[in-house]
mmCIF file of C-alpha atoms and ligand atoms in Angstrom:
data_model
loop_
_atom_site.group_PDB
_atom_site.id
_atom_site.type_symbol
_atom_site.label_atom_id
_atom_site.label_comp_id
_atom_site.label_asym_id
_atom_site.label_seq_id
_atom_site.Cartn_x
_atom_site.Cartn_y
_atom_site.Cartn_z
ATOM 1 C CA MET A 10 -160.825 -96.934 -6.219
ATOM 2 C CA LYS A 11 -160.393 -93.321 -5.293
ATOM 3 C CA LYS A 12 -161.324 -90.949 -7.856
ATOM 4 C CA LEU A 13 -158.887 -89.107 -9.404
ATOM 5 C CA MET A 14 -159.464 -84.900 -9.730
ATOM 6 C CA ALA A 15 -156.468 -83.671 -11.502
ATOM 7 C CA ALA A 16 -156.124 -80.205 -12.703
ATOM 8 C CA ASN A 17 -154.621 -79.408 -16.366
ATOM 9 C CA TRP A 18 -152.777 -75.839 -16.136
ATOM 10 C CA LYS A 19 -152.038 -75.720 -19.487
ATOM 11 C CA MET A 20 -149.701 -72.809 -20.456
ATOM 12 C CA TYR A 21 -150.818 -70.810 -17.605
ATOM 13 C CA LYS A 22 -149.094 -69.309 -14.431
ATOM 14 C CA THR A 23 -145.600 -68.098 -13.168
ATOM 15 C CA TRP A 24 -143.797 -70.207 -10.678
ATOM 16 C CA ASP A 25 -145.032 -68.026 -8.121
ATOM 17 C CA GLU A 26 -148.365 -68.103 -9.277
ATOM 18 C CA ALA A 27 -148.660 -71.958 -9.569
ATOM 19 C CA ARG A 28 -147.128 -72.368 -6.156
ATOM 20 C CA ASP A 29 -149.302 -69.746 -4.061
ATOM 21 C CA THR A 30 -152.413 -71.383 -5.868
ATOM 22 C CA ALA A 31 -151.154 -74.492 -4.929
ATOM 23 C CA LYS A 32 -150.595 -73.755 -1.099
ATOM 24 C CA ALA A 33 -154.113 -72.257 -1.107
ATOM 25 C CA MET A 34 -155.583 -75.633 -2.505
ATOM 26 C CA VAL A 35 -154.189 -77.499 0.177
ATOM 27 C CA ARG A 36 -155.062 -75.437 2.844
ATOM 28 C CA LEU A 37 -158.369 -75.014 1.135
ATOM 29 C CA LEU A 38 -158.937 -78.961 1.350
ATOM 30 C CA ALA A 39 -157.142 -79.533 4.558
ATOM 31 C CA ASN A 40 -160.264 -80.501 6.393
ATOM 32 C CA SER A 41 -162.733 -80.914 3.315
ATOM 33 C CA MET A 42 -160.780 -83.465 1.240
ATOM 34 C CA PRO A 43 -163.251 -86.450 0.763
ATOM 35 C CA LYS A 44 -161.404 -89.699 1.996
ATOM 36 C CA ASP A 45 -162.289 -91.061 -1.799
ATOM 37 C CA ARG A 46 -160.451 -88.500 -3.513
ATOM 38 C CA GLU A 47 -156.631 -87.839 -5.074
ATOM 39 C CA VAL A 48 -155.928 -84.295 -6.176
ATOM 40 C CA LEU A 49 -153.707 -84.345 -9.268
ATOM 41 C CA LEU A 50 -151.999 -80.525 -10.365
ATOM 42 C CA ILE A 51 -150.460 -80.819 -13.872
ATOM 43 C CA PRO A 52 -148.600 -77.384 -13.864
ATOM 44 C CA PRO A 53 -145.999 -76.112 -16.553
ATOM 45 C CA PHE A 54 -143.026 -77.953 -16.452
ATOM 46 C CA THR A 55 -141.058 -74.445 -15.051
ATOM 47 C CA ALA A 56 -143.627 -74.524 -12.091
ATOM 48 C CA ILE A 57 -143.283 -78.248 -11.362
ATOM 49 C CA ARG A 58 -140.942 -78.589 -8.632
ATOM 50 C CA GLY A 59 -142.385 -75.238 -6.728
ATOM 51 C CA VAL A 60 -145.907 -77.119 -6.833
ATOM 52 C CA TYR A 61 -143.869 -80.105 -5.697
ATOM 53 C CA ASP A 62 -142.549 -78.405 -2.517
ATOM 54 C CA ALA A 63 -146.315 -76.718 -1.985
ATOM 55 C CA ILE A 64 -147.699 -80.060 -1.836
ATOM 56 C CA ARG A 65 -145.078 -82.853 -0.625
ATOM 57 C CA ASP A 66 -146.601 -83.080 2.561
ATOM 58 C CA ALA A 67 -150.290 -82.773 1.842
ATOM 59 C CA LYS A 68 -151.768 -85.850 1.847
ATOM 60 C CA GLY A 69 -153.830 -87.264 -1.331
ATOM 61 C CA PHE A 70 -151.882 -84.482 -3.231
ATOM 62 C CA TYR A 71 -149.565 -85.563 -6.403
ATOM 63 C CA VAL A 72 -147.854 -83.642 -9.051
ATOM 64 C CA GLY A 73 -147.932 -84.376 -12.931
ATOM 65 C CA GLY A 74 -146.199 -83.508 -15.851
ATOM 66 C CA GLN A 75 -148.210 -82.250 -19.086
ATOM 67 C CA ASP A 76 -146.009 -83.966 -21.413
ATOM 68 C CA PHE A 77 -142.405 -85.841 -22.046
ATOM 69 C CA TYR A 78 -140.410 -86.869 -24.754
ATOM 70 C CA PRO A 79 -140.160 -90.996 -25.017
ATOM 71 C CA ALA A 80 -136.204 -91.162 -24.353
ATOM 72 C CA ALA A 81 -133.991 -91.581 -21.197
ATOM 73 C CA GLU A 82 -132.044 -88.314 -22.410
ATOM 74 C CA GLY A 83 -130.478 -87.173 -25.306
ATOM 75 C CA ALA A 84 -129.894 -84.604 -28.018
ATOM 76 C CA TYR A 85 -133.579 -83.215 -28.091
ATOM 77 C CA THR A 86 -133.547 -79.743 -27.518
ATOM 78 C CA GLY A 87 -136.693 -78.366 -26.174
ATOM 79 C CA GLU A 88 -137.684 -81.779 -24.867
ATOM 80 C CA ILE A 89 -137.913 -83.279 -21.395
ATOM 81 C CA SER A 90 -137.561 -86.952 -20.098
ATOM 82 C CA PRO A 91 -139.704 -89.244 -17.825
ATOM 83 C CA GLY A 92 -136.402 -89.179 -15.644
ATOM 84 C CA GLN A 93 -136.616 -85.681 -15.203
ATOM 85 C CA LEU A 94 -139.978 -85.288 -14.510
ATOM 86 C CA LEU A 95 -139.867 -88.136 -11.792
ATOM 87 C CA ASP A 96 -136.793 -86.000 -10.245
ATOM 88 C CA ALA A 97 -139.052 -82.729 -10.130
ATOM 89 C CA GLY A 98 -141.452 -84.830 -8.021
ATOM 90 C CA CYS A 99 -144.026 -85.762 -10.552
ATOM 91 C CA CYS A 100 -145.480 -89.087 -10.315
ATOM 92 C CA PHE A 101 -147.796 -88.757 -13.264
ATOM 93 C CA ALA A 102 -147.728 -87.342 -16.895
ATOM 94 C CA LEU A 103 -150.376 -86.915 -19.638
ATOM 95 C CA ALA A 104 -149.978 -88.271 -23.141
ATOM 96 C CA GLY A 105 -152.072 -87.363 -25.939
ATOM 97 C CA HIS A 106 -154.132 -84.441 -24.832
ATOM 98 C CA SER A 107 -156.165 -82.722 -27.680
ATOM 99 C CA GLU A 108 -154.385 -79.695 -27.598
ATOM 100 C CA ARG A 109 -151.094 -81.966 -28.518
ATOM 101 C CA ARG A 110 -152.637 -83.899 -30.829
ATOM 102 C CA HIS A 111 -154.546 -81.262 -32.964
ATOM 103 C CA VAL A 112 -152.035 -78.059 -32.621
ATOM 104 C CA LEU A 113 -149.006 -79.661 -32.657
ATOM 105 C CA GLY A 114 -149.797 -82.463 -34.617
ATOM 106 C CA GLU A 115 -148.744 -85.653 -32.455
ATOM 107 C CA SER A 116 -149.757 -88.813 -33.842
ATOM 108 C CA SER A 117 -151.434 -91.286 -32.259
ATOM 109 C CA GLU A 118 -148.297 -93.876 -32.777
ATOM 110 C CA LEU A 119 -146.378 -91.416 -30.906
ATOM 111 C CA VAL A 120 -148.982 -91.184 -27.772
ATOM 112 C CA GLY A 121 -148.612 -94.706 -27.354
ATOM 113 C CA LYS A 122 -144.615 -94.554 -27.293
ATOM 114 C CA LYS A 123 -144.866 -91.909 -24.765
ATOM 115 C CA VAL A 124 -147.272 -94.132 -22.854
ATOM 116 C CA ALA A 125 -145.038 -97.203 -22.923
ATOM 117 C CA PHE A 126 -142.115 -95.375 -22.225
ATOM 118 C CA GLY A 127 -143.676 -93.503 -19.415
ATOM 119 C CA LEU A 128 -144.981 -96.653 -17.820
ATOM 120 C CA ASP A 129 -141.351 -98.349 -17.962
ATOM 121 C CA SER A 130 -139.927 -95.306 -16.335
ATOM 122 C CA GLY A 131 -142.428 -95.511 -13.273
ATOM 123 C CA LEU A 132 -144.506 -92.547 -14.276
ATOM 124 C CA SER A 133 -148.220 -93.187 -14.202
ATOM 125 C CA MET A 134 -149.718 -92.355 -17.364
ATOM 126 C CA ILE A 135 -152.868 -90.676 -18.346
ATOM 127 C CA LEU A 136 -153.882 -91.254 -22.253
ATOM 128 C CA CYS A 137 -156.109 -88.865 -23.599
ATOM 129 C CA VAL A 138 -158.848 -89.579 -26.161
ATOM 130 C CA GLY A 139 -161.581 -88.055 -27.436
ATOM 131 C CA GLU A 140 -163.433 -86.970 -30.673
ATOM 132 C CA THR A 141 -163.840 -83.804 -32.918
ATOM 133 C CA VAL A 142 -167.060 -82.339 -33.184
ATOM 134 C CA GLU A 143 -166.914 -83.823 -37.019
ATOM 135 C CA GLU A 144 -165.724 -86.568 -35.980
ATOM 136 C CA ARG A 145 -169.131 -86.887 -33.652
ATOM 137 C CA LYS A 146 -171.394 -85.544 -36.433
ATOM 138 C CA GLU A 147 -170.046 -88.290 -39.252
ATOM 139 C CA GLY A 148 -171.106 -91.189 -36.502
ATOM 140 C CA LYS A 149 -167.059 -91.326 -35.821
ATOM 141 C CA LEU A 150 -167.257 -91.815 -32.087
ATOM 142 C CA THR A 151 -166.068 -95.179 -31.545
ATOM 143 C CA GLU A 152 -164.404 -95.554 -34.465
ATOM 144 C CA VAL A 153 -162.058 -92.708 -33.347
ATOM 145 C CA VAL A 154 -162.114 -93.320 -29.685
ATOM 146 C CA LEU A 155 -161.073 -97.177 -29.937
ATOM 147 C CA LYS A 156 -158.434 -95.522 -32.349
ATOM 148 C CA GLN A 157 -157.030 -93.677 -30.323
ATOM 149 C CA LEU A 158 -157.076 -96.094 -27.375
ATOM 150 C CA ARG A 159 -155.529 -99.018 -29.206
ATOM 151 C CA ALA A 160 -152.443 -97.065 -30.560
ATOM 152 C CA GLY A 161 -151.843 -95.509 -27.111
ATOM 153 C CA LEU A 162 -151.733 -99.043 -25.341
ATOM 154 C CA ASN A 163 -150.900 -101.558 -27.675
ATOM 155 C CA THR A 164 -147.303 -101.396 -27.041
ATOM 156 C CA ALA A 165 -147.376 -100.557 -23.296
ATOM 157 C CA ALA A 166 -145.757 -103.829 -21.562
ATOM 158 C CA ARG A 167 -148.282 -105.810 -19.813
ATOM 159 C CA GLY A 168 -147.771 -106.248 -15.942
ATOM 160 C CA PHE A 169 -147.909 -103.022 -14.665
ATOM 161 C CA ASP A 170 -150.277 -102.044 -11.509
ATOM 162 C CA PRO A 171 -153.876 -100.834 -12.466
ATOM 163 C CA GLU A 172 -153.577 -97.523 -10.507
ATOM 164 C CA MET A 173 -150.278 -96.677 -12.709
ATOM 165 C CA LEU A 174 -153.265 -96.282 -16.341
ATOM 166 C CA VAL A 175 -155.630 -93.682 -16.541
ATOM 167 C CA VAL A 176 -157.697 -92.716 -19.618
ATOM 168 C CA ALA A 177 -159.301 -89.675 -19.689
ATOM 169 C CA TYR A 178 -161.861 -88.874 -22.395
ATOM 170 C CA GLU A 179 -162.055 -85.807 -23.579
ATOM 171 C CA PRO A 180 -164.459 -84.709 -26.305
ATOM 172 C CA VAL A 181 -162.183 -81.852 -28.193
ATOM 173 C CA TRP A 182 -165.859 -79.709 -28.649
ATOM 174 C CA ALA A 183 -166.208 -79.538 -25.189
ATOM 175 C CA ILE A 184 -162.683 -78.245 -24.236
ATOM 176 C CA GLY A 185 -162.351 -74.681 -22.840
ATOM 177 C CA THR A 186 -165.832 -74.088 -25.142
ATOM 178 C CA GLY A 187 -168.284 -73.934 -21.957
ATOM 179 C CA LEU A 188 -169.908 -77.386 -23.925
ATOM 180 C CA VAL A 189 -169.895 -79.700 -21.074
ATOM 181 C CA ALA A 190 -170.812 -83.639 -22.929
ATOM 182 C CA GLY A 191 -174.644 -84.427 -21.247
ATOM 183 C CA PRO A 192 -174.898 -87.274 -19.120
ATOM 184 C CA LYS A 193 -175.686 -89.560 -22.190
ATOM 185 C CA GLU A 194 -172.708 -88.878 -24.071
ATOM 186 C CA ILE A 195 -170.398 -89.466 -21.306
ATOM 187 C CA LEU A 196 -171.953 -92.593 -20.318
ATOM 188 C CA GLU A 197 -171.948 -93.806 -23.620
ATOM 189 C CA ALA A 198 -168.043 -92.901 -24.282
ATOM 190 C CA HIS A 199 -166.748 -94.111 -21.129
ATOM 191 C CA LYS A 200 -168.764 -97.964 -21.350
ATOM 192 C CA LEU A 201 -167.178 -97.955 -24.762
ATOM 193 C CA ILE A 202 -163.916 -97.179 -23.139
ATOM 194 C CA ARG A 203 -164.348 -99.396 -19.978
ATOM 195 C CA LYS A 204 -165.030 -102.536 -22.464
ATOM 196 C CA GLU A 205 -162.108 -102.196 -24.622
ATOM 197 C CA LEU A 206 -159.979 -101.647 -21.365
ATOM 198 C CA LEU A 207 -161.707 -105.244 -20.211
ATOM 199 C CA ALA A 208 -160.723 -106.571 -23.501
ATOM 200 C CA MET A 209 -157.207 -105.030 -23.803
ATOM 201 C CA PHE A 210 -156.316 -105.647 -19.857
ATOM 202 C CA PRO A 211 -158.653 -108.519 -18.519
ATOM 203 C CA ASP A 212 -157.277 -108.967 -15.657
ATOM 204 C CA ILE A 213 -157.042 -104.846 -14.449
ATOM 205 C CA GLY A 214 -159.342 -103.505 -16.949
ATOM 206 C CA SER A 215 -162.349 -102.970 -13.988
ATOM 207 C CA GLU A 216 -159.763 -100.942 -12.344
ATOM 208 C CA ILE A 217 -158.327 -98.522 -14.926
ATOM 209 C CA ARG A 218 -160.061 -95.422 -14.021
ATOM 210 C CA ILE A 219 -161.415 -93.481 -16.430
ATOM 211 C CA LEU A 220 -161.528 -89.606 -15.969
ATOM 212 C CA TYR A 221 -164.148 -86.905 -18.091
ATOM 213 C CA GLY A 222 -162.496 -83.656 -19.065
ATOM 214 C CA GLY A 223 -164.165 -80.954 -20.999
ATOM 215 C CA SER A 224 -165.713 -77.728 -19.357
ATOM 216 C CA VAL A 225 -165.690 -79.314 -15.672
ATOM 217 C CA LYS A 226 -167.042 -77.100 -13.432
ATOM 218 C CA ALA A 227 -168.040 -76.721 -9.615
ATOM 219 C CA ASP A 228 -171.864 -76.647 -10.377
ATOM 220 C CA ASN A 229 -171.723 -79.801 -12.905
ATOM 221 C CA CYS A 230 -168.685 -81.659 -11.314
ATOM 222 C CA GLY A 231 -171.405 -83.542 -9.077
ATOM 223 C CA GLU A 232 -173.406 -84.681 -11.495
ATOM 224 C CA ILE A 233 -170.697 -86.165 -13.869
ATOM 225 C CA ILE A 234 -168.555 -87.544 -11.299
ATOM 226 C CA ALA A 235 -171.441 -89.711 -9.648
ATOM 227 C CA LEU A 236 -172.152 -91.427 -13.575
ATOM 228 C CA ASP A 237 -171.274 -95.288 -13.965
ATOM 229 C CA ASN A 238 -167.516 -95.554 -15.001
ATOM 230 C CA VAL A 239 -166.665 -92.015 -14.603
ATOM 231 C CA ASP A 240 -163.539 -92.412 -12.035
ATOM 232 C CA GLY A 241 -162.371 -89.162 -11.712
ATOM 233 C CA VAL A 242 -162.449 -85.495 -13.528
ATOM 234 C CA LEU A 243 -159.527 -83.705 -15.947
ATOM 235 C CA VAL A 244 -160.262 -80.228 -15.878
ATOM 236 C CA GLY A 245 -158.449 -76.594 -17.143
ATOM 237 C CA GLY A 246 -160.159 -73.362 -17.102
ATOM 238 C CA ALA A 247 -162.164 -74.342 -13.950
ATOM 239 C CA SER A 248 -158.903 -75.700 -12.219
ATOM 240 C CA LEU A 249 -156.554 -72.623 -12.456
ATOM 241 C CA LYS A 250 -158.247 -70.699 -9.365
ATOM 242 C CA ALA A 251 -157.595 -72.535 -5.848
ATOM 243 C CA ASP A 252 -161.354 -71.837 -4.610
ATOM 244 C CA SER A 253 -163.224 -72.957 -8.062
ATOM 245 C CA PHE A 254 -161.000 -76.188 -7.973
ATOM 246 C CA SER A 255 -161.435 -77.064 -4.134
ATOM 247 C CA LEU A 256 -165.141 -76.751 -5.017
ATOM 248 C CA ILE A 257 -164.652 -79.396 -7.877
ATOM 249 C CA VAL A 258 -162.499 -81.812 -5.640
ATOM 250 C CA THR A 259 -165.331 -81.625 -2.731
ATOM 251 C CA ALA A 260 -168.561 -81.640 -5.261
HETATM 252 P P1 LIG B 8 -161.515 -76.871 -20.123
HETATM 253 O O1 LIG B 8 -162.034 -77.476 -18.441
HETATM 254 O O2 LIG B 8 -160.849 -75.794 -19.836
HETATM 255 O O3 LIG B 8 -162.762 -77.336 -20.651
HETATM 256 O O4 LIG B 8 -160.243 -78.136 -20.292
HETATM 257 C C1 LIG B 8 -160.140 -79.470 -20.135
HETATM 258 C C2 LIG B 8 -158.732 -79.832 -20.784
HETATM 259 O O5 LIG B 8 -158.680 -80.236 -21.864
HETATM 260 C C3 LIG B 8 -158.277 -80.512 -19.834
HETATM 261 O O6 LIG B 8 -157.200 -81.432 -20.037
#
């Protein structure tokens, strides 16, 4: 199973900036990309095509969308469909990022619809889950993560290739705060997620990748990526610059 090193650029970068950063990453990793790694760049919608053009000939590089609306087409002003993401060059998409759940009020039910619809449409899906600091303090880690996982996955049609589903554990308190979860916390959450994936998908649960996200940097990535059940990382701030993200990819 290849480790997935994903860069979520959130609402940063113009078309030119995104294309130039992607080109620089391809250049920096041309001779140093580890064989067991894949790089996924997730730019804002407006920059997807520019990033795709920059990475299309680079082995092991992929482009993803940060979100979509679960319908093939229609009167959904401001939204974008899985088919449009595929058309622009994406093969992955995120669903349920904590900023969508907590800033935009997205429900777990809608997140589940997105995962199911995205898989049906041919996108590989990255379902994001994670607890807030209050939930953690109240001892609700298991309850919250399992609820998000079940709501996110229970409507997905079975029979998809295990490479098409990825779960990202991103504790909300570690996102953009510089507070990275410790090995003990990451191991605990990822073990819980693996156990539930095996229960939900007995045939392929062991092959579904689980990423860690939350203040991942070049100097902590090596330790994180070596932990049991950590099959990659989902990086925000430290993925915006080609040099720092390249160091993460090779960590
Ligand atoms: P940071 O790496 O900036 O903490 O963001 C993590 C994240 O939200 C990735 O999706």
